[in-house]
Short mmCIF file of C-alpha atoms and ligand atoms in Angstrom, two decimals:
data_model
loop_
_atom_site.label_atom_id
_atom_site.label_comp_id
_atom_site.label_asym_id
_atom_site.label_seq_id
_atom_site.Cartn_x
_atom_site.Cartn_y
_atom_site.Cartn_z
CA UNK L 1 -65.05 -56.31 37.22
CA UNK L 2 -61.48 -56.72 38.15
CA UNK L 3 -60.83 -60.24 39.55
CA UNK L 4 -58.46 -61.49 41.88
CA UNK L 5 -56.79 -64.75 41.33
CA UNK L 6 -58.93 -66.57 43.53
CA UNK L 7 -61.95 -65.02 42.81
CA UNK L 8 -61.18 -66.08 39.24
CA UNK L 9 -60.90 -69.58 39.97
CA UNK L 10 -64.12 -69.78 41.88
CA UNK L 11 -66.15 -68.04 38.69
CA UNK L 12 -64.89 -71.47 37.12
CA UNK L 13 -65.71 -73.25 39.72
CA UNK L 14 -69.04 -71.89 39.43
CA UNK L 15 -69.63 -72.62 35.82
CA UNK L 16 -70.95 -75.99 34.72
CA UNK L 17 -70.64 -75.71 30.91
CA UNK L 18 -67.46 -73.31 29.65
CA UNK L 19 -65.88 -72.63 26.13
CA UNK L 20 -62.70 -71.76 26.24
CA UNK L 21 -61.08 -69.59 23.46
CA UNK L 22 -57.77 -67.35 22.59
CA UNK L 23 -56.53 -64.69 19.98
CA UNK L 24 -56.82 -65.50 16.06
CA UNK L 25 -53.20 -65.84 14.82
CA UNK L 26 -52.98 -68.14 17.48
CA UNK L 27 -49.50 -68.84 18.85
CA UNK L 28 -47.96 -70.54 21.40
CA UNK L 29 -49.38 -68.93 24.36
CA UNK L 30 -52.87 -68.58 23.24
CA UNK L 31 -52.91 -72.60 22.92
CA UNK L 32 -50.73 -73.74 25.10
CA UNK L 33 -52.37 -71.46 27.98
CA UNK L 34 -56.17 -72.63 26.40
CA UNK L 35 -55.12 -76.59 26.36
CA UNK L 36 -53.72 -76.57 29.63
CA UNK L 37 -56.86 -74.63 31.15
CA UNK L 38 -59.05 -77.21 29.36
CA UNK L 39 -57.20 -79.77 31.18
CA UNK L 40 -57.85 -78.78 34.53
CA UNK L 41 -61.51 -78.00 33.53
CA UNK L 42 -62.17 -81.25 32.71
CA UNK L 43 -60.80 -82.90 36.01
CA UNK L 44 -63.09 -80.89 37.63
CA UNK L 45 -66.04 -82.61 35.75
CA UNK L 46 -66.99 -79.44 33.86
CA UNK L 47 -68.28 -79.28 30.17
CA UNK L 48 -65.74 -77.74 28.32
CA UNK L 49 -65.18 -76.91 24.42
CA UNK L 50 -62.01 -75.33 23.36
CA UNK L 51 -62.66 -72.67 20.29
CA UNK L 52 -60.27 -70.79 18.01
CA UNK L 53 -61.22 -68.46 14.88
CA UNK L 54 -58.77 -70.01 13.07
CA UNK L 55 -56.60 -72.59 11.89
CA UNK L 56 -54.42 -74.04 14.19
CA UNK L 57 -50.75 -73.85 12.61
CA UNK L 58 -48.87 -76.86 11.91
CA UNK L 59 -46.46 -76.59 14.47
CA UNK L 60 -48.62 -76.82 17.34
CA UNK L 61 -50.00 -79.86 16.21
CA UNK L 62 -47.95 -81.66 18.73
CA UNK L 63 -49.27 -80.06 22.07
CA UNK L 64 -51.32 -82.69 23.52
CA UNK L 65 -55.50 -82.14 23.19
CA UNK L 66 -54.76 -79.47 19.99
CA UNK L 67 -56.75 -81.93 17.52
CA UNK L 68 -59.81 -80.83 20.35
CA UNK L 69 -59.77 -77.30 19.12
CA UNK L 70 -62.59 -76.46 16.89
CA UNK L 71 -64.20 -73.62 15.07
CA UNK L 72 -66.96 -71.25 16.00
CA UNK L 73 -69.09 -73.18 13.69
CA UNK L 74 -68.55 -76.15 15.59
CA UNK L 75 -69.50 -75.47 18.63
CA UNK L 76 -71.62 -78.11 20.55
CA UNK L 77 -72.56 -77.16 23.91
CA UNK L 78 -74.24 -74.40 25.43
CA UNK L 79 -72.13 -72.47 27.27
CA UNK L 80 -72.56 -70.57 30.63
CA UNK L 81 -69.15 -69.05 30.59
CA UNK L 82 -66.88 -68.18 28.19
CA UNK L 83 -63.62 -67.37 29.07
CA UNK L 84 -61.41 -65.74 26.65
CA UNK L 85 -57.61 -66.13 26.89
CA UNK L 86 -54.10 -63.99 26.11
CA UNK L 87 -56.71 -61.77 23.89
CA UNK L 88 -56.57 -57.83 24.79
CA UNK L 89 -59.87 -57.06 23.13
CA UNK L 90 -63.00 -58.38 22.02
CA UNK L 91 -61.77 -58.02 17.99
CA UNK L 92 -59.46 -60.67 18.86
CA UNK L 93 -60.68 -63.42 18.77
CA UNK L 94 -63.15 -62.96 15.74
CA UNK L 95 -66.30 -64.99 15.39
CA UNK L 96 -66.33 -66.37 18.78
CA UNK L 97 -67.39 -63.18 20.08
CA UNK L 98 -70.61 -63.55 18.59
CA UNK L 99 -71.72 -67.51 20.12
CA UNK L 100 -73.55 -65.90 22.39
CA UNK L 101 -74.60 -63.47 25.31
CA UNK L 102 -73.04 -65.35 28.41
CA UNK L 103 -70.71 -63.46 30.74
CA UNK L 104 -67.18 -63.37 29.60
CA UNK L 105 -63.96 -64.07 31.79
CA UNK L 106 -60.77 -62.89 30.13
CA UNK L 107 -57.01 -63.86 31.99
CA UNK L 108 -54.53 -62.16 29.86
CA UNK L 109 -51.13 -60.31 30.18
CA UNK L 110 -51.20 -57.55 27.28
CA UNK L 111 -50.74 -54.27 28.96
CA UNK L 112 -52.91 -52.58 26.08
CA UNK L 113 -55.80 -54.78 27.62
CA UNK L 114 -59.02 -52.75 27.02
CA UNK L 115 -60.95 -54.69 29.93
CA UNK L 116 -63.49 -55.25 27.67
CA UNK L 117 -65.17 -58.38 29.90
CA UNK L 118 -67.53 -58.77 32.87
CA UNK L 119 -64.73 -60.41 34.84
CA UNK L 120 -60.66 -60.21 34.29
CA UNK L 121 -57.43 -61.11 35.43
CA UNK L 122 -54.50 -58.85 33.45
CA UNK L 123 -51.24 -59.33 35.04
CA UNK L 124 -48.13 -57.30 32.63
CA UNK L 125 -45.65 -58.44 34.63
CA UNK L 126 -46.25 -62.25 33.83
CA UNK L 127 -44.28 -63.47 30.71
CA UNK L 128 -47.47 -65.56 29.23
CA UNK L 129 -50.84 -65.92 29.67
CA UNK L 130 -49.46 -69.51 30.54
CA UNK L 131 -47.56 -68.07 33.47
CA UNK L 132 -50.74 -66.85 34.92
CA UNK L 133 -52.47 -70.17 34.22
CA UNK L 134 -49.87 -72.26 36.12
CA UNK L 135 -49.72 -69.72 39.05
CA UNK L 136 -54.04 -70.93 39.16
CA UNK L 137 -53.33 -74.69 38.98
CA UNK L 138 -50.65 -74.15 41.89
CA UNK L 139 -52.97 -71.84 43.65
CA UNK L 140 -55.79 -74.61 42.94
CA UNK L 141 -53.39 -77.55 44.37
CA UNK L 142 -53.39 -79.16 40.80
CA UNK L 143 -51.06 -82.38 40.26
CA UNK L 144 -49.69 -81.65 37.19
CA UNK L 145 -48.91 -83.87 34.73
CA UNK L 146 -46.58 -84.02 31.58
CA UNK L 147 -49.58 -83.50 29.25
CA UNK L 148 -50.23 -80.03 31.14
CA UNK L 149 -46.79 -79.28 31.70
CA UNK L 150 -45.79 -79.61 27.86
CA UNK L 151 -48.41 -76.93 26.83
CA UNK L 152 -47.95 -74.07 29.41
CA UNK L 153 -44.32 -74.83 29.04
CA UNK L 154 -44.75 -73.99 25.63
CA UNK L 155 -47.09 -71.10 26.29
CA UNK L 156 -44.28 -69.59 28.76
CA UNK L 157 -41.40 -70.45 26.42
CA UNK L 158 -42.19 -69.13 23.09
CA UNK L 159 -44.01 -65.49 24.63
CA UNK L 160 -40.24 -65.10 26.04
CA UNK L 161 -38.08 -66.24 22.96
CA UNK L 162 -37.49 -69.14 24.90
CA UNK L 163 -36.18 -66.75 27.99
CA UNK L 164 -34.02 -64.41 25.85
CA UNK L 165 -36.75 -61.40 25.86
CA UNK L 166 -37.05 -58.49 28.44
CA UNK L 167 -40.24 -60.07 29.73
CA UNK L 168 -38.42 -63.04 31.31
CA UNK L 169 -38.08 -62.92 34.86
CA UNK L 170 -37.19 -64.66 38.03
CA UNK L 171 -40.84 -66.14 37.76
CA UNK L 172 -40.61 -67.41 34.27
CA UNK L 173 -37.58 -69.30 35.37
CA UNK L 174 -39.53 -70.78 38.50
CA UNK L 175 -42.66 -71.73 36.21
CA UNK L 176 -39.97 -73.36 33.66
CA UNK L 177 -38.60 -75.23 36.29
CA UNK L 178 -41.39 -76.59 38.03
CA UNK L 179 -42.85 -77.66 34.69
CA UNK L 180 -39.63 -79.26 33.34
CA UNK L 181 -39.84 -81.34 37.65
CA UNK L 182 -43.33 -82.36 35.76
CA UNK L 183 -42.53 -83.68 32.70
CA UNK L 184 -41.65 -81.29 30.13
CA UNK L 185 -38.70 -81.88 27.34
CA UNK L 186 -37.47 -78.44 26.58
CA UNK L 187 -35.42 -80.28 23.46
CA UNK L 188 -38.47 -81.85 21.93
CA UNK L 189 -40.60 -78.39 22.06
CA UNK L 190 -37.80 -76.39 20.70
CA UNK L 191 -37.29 -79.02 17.81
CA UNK L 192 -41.04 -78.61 16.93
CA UNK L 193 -40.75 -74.90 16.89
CA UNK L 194 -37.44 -74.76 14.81
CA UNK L 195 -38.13 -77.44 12.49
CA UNK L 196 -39.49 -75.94 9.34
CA UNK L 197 -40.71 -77.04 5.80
CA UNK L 198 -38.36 -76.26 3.03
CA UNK L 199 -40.99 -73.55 1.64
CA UNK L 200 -40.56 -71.72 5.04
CA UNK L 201 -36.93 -71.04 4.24
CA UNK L 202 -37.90 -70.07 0.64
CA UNK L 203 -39.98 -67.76 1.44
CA UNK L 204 -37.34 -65.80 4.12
CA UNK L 205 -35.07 -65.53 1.77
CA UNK L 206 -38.29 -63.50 -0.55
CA UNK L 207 -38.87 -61.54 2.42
CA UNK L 208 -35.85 -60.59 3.23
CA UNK L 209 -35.62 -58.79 0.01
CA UNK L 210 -37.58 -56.44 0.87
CA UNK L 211 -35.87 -55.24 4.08
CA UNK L 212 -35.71 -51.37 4.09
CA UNK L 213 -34.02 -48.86 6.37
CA UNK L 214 -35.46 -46.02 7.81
CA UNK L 215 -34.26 -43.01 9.86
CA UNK L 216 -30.39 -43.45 9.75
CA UNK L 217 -31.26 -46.89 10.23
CA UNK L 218 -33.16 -46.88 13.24
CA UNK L 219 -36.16 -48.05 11.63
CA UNK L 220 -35.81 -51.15 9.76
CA UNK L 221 -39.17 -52.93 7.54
CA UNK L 222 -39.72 -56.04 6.03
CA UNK L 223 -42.61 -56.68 3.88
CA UNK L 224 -44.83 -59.84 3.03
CA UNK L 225 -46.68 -59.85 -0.21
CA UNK L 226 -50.00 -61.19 -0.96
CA UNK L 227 -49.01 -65.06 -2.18
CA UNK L 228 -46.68 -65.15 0.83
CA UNK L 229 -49.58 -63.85 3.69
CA UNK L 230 -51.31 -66.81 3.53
CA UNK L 231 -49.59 -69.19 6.01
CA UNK L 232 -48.51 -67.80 9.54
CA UNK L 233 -46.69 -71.01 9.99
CA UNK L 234 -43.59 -69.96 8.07
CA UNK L 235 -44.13 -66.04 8.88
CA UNK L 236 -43.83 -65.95 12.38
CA UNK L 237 -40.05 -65.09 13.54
CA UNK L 238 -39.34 -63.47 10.13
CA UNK L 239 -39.14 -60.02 11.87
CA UNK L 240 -36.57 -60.68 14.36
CA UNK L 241 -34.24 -60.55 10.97
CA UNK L 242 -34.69 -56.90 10.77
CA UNK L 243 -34.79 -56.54 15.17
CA UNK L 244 -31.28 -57.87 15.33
CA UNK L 245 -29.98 -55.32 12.98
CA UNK L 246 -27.49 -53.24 14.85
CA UNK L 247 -28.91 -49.49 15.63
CA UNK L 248 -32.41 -50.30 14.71
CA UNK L 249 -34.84 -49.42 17.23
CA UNK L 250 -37.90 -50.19 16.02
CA UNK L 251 -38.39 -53.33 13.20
CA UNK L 252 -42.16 -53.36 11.65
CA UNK L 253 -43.22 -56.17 9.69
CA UNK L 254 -45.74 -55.20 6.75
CA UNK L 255 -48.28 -58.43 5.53
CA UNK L 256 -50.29 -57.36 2.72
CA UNK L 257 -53.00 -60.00 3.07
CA UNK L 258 -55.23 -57.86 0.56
CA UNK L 259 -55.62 -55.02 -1.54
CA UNK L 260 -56.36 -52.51 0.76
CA UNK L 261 -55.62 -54.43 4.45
CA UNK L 262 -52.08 -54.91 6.07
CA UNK L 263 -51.43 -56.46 9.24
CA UNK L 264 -48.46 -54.94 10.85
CA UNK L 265 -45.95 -55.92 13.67
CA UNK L 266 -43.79 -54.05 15.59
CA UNK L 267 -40.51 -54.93 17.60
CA UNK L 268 -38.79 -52.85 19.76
CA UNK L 269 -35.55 -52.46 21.74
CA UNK L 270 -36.93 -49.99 24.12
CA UNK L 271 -39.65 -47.69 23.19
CA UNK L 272 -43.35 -48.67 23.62
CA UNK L 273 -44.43 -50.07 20.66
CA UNK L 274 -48.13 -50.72 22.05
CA UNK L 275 -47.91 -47.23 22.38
CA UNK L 276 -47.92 -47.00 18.37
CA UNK L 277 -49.99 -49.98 17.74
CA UNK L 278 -52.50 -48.34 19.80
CA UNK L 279 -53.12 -45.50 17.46
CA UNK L 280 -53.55 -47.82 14.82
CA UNK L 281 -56.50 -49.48 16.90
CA UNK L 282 -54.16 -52.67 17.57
CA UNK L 283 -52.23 -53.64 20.60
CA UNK L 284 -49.37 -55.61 22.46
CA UNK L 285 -46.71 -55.18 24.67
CA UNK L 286 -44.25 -52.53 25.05
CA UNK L 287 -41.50 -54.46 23.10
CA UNK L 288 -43.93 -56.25 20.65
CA UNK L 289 -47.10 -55.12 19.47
CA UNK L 290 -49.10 -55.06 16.16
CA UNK L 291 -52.45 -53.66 14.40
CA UNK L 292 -54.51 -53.76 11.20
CA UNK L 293 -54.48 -50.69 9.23
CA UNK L 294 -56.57 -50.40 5.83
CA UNK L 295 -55.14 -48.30 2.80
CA UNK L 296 -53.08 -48.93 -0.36
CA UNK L 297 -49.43 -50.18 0.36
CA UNK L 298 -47.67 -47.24 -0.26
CA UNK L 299 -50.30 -45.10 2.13
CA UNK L 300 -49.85 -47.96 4.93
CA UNK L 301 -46.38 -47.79 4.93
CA UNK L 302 -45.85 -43.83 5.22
CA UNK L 303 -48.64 -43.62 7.47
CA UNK L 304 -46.54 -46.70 10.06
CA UNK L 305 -43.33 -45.31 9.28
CA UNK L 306 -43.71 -41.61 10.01
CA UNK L 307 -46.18 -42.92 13.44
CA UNK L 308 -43.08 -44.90 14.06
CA UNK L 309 -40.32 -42.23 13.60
CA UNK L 310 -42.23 -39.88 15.34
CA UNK L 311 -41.87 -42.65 18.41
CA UNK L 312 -38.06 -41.97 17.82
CA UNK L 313 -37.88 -38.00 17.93
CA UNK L 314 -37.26 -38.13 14.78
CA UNK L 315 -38.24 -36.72 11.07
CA UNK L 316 -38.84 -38.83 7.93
MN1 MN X 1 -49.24 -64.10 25.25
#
């Protein structure tokens, strides 16, 4: 069932006993937006276990109530609700799916959202899950403190490139500024998200060997080999190397976790890359998206590349 905002918060409301949980590969919004929810659960004396499929990467460490986060295995309580954050399907957020049969709430802002639960809030427009989440604290009357403020201010910031992307609005600005009247030290949360182990820099410089152009240069790849897949930490960002390129339209990122497996991301300038995520069975936004698609290398890569020229009006 579609929810409103307010019908949303009184489902929580309703619940006594709620695990909370976002998208594997988490990233800044999916923890930022699931800490700062926790938060406000727990002032309202409700039972509340944050869950993630996943490791949470180093850089996040920092956002206040992250060492809470467990894994499916871990879970303690017995849920009545579980509410499933910044995920656009069901796949997303792995093994979580499976704790039980309780009635699932999802707030998210993917437009390739498959409404997959009983109850949801999808709003496009909003930058970041975290966006949505401070426009229910507000609605709710919530005082919010720094602790709060640091983690959807992260949430917003890093789904927006730190308010350089398309998806950036008047809004974003409002949410940054309230949050920043709160508490928040944009400096210290950029620092954490810039600052990188040496390793990180190592492996960029691997990656970027592999950059290839496509299409009179309209398409540009980068590929990540098996012994670099391993940690998203120093990973994420690497494809805005081959976005920034001038005349490329679409950038795709290729991570070869395993033999036959490759997780693939897509940036955009302008055409709807959810679009072609889509008809690999992934999902995203118009202007970043990404999938899973199974074959050897070579067969992944014509298969995304020809999908992705064809996006272009244009033949391989
Ligand atoms: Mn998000």
């Amino acid at each position: 069932m579609e929810c409103s905002l307010r019908q949303i918060a009184s489902i929580l409301k309703n619940a006594g006993s709620i695990v909370v949980t976002a998208h594997i590969h988490p990233d800044g919004d999916s923890l930022g937006s699931m800490l700062g929810l926790n938060q406000y659960l727990l002032s309202c004396g409700k039972s509340v276990q944050m869950v993630i499929d996943d490791d949470v990467p180093r850089r996040y460490e920092f956002l206040p109530g992250s060492k809470n986060i467990v894994q499916p295995q871990d879970i303690t309580i017995t849920p009545d609700l579980l509410v499933v954050l910044d995920a656009s399907d069901i796949e997303r957020i792995g093994a979580v799916n499976r704790i039980s049969r309780v009635p699932i709430l999802n707030i998210d802002h993917h437009i390739s959202n498959t409404k997959f639960a009983d109850y949801w809030y999808v709003n496009s427009n909003a930058a970041a899950t975290g966006e949505i989440i401070l426009d229910l604290l507000n609605m709710e009357n919530v005082a919010i403190n720094s602790e709060i403020a640091t983690c959807l201010y992260t949430a917003i910031a890093t789904d927006c490139g730190f308010f350089r992307y398309a998806n950036t609005t008047a809004h974003t600005h409002g949410c940054a500024a309230q949050l920043i009247k709160c508490g928040v030290r944009p400096h210290v949360i950029s620092e954490h998200m810039e600052t990188k182990p040496l390793e990180s820099l190592t492996r960029t410089l691997e990656v970027l060997k592999t950059l290839e152009l496509f299409f009179d240069g309209k398409i540009a790849a980068v590929s990540i080999e098996h012994s670099n897949a391993d940690s998203a930490d120093s990973t994420e960002g690497l494809i805005n190397y081959p976005r920034n390129i001038e005349g490329v339209e679409i950038a795709i990122m290729f991570t070869f976790a395993d033999q036959n497996t490759a997780r693939v991301s897509f940036r955009s300038r302008s055409v709807d890359v959810s679009a072609l995520a889509l008809t690999f069975g992934g999902g995203g936004h118009i202007r970043a998206a990404g999938c899973t698609v199974i074959g050897s290398k070579d067969e992944v890569k014509t298969k995304v590349i020809k999908a992705a020229a064809q996006l272009i009006g244009g033949k391989l």
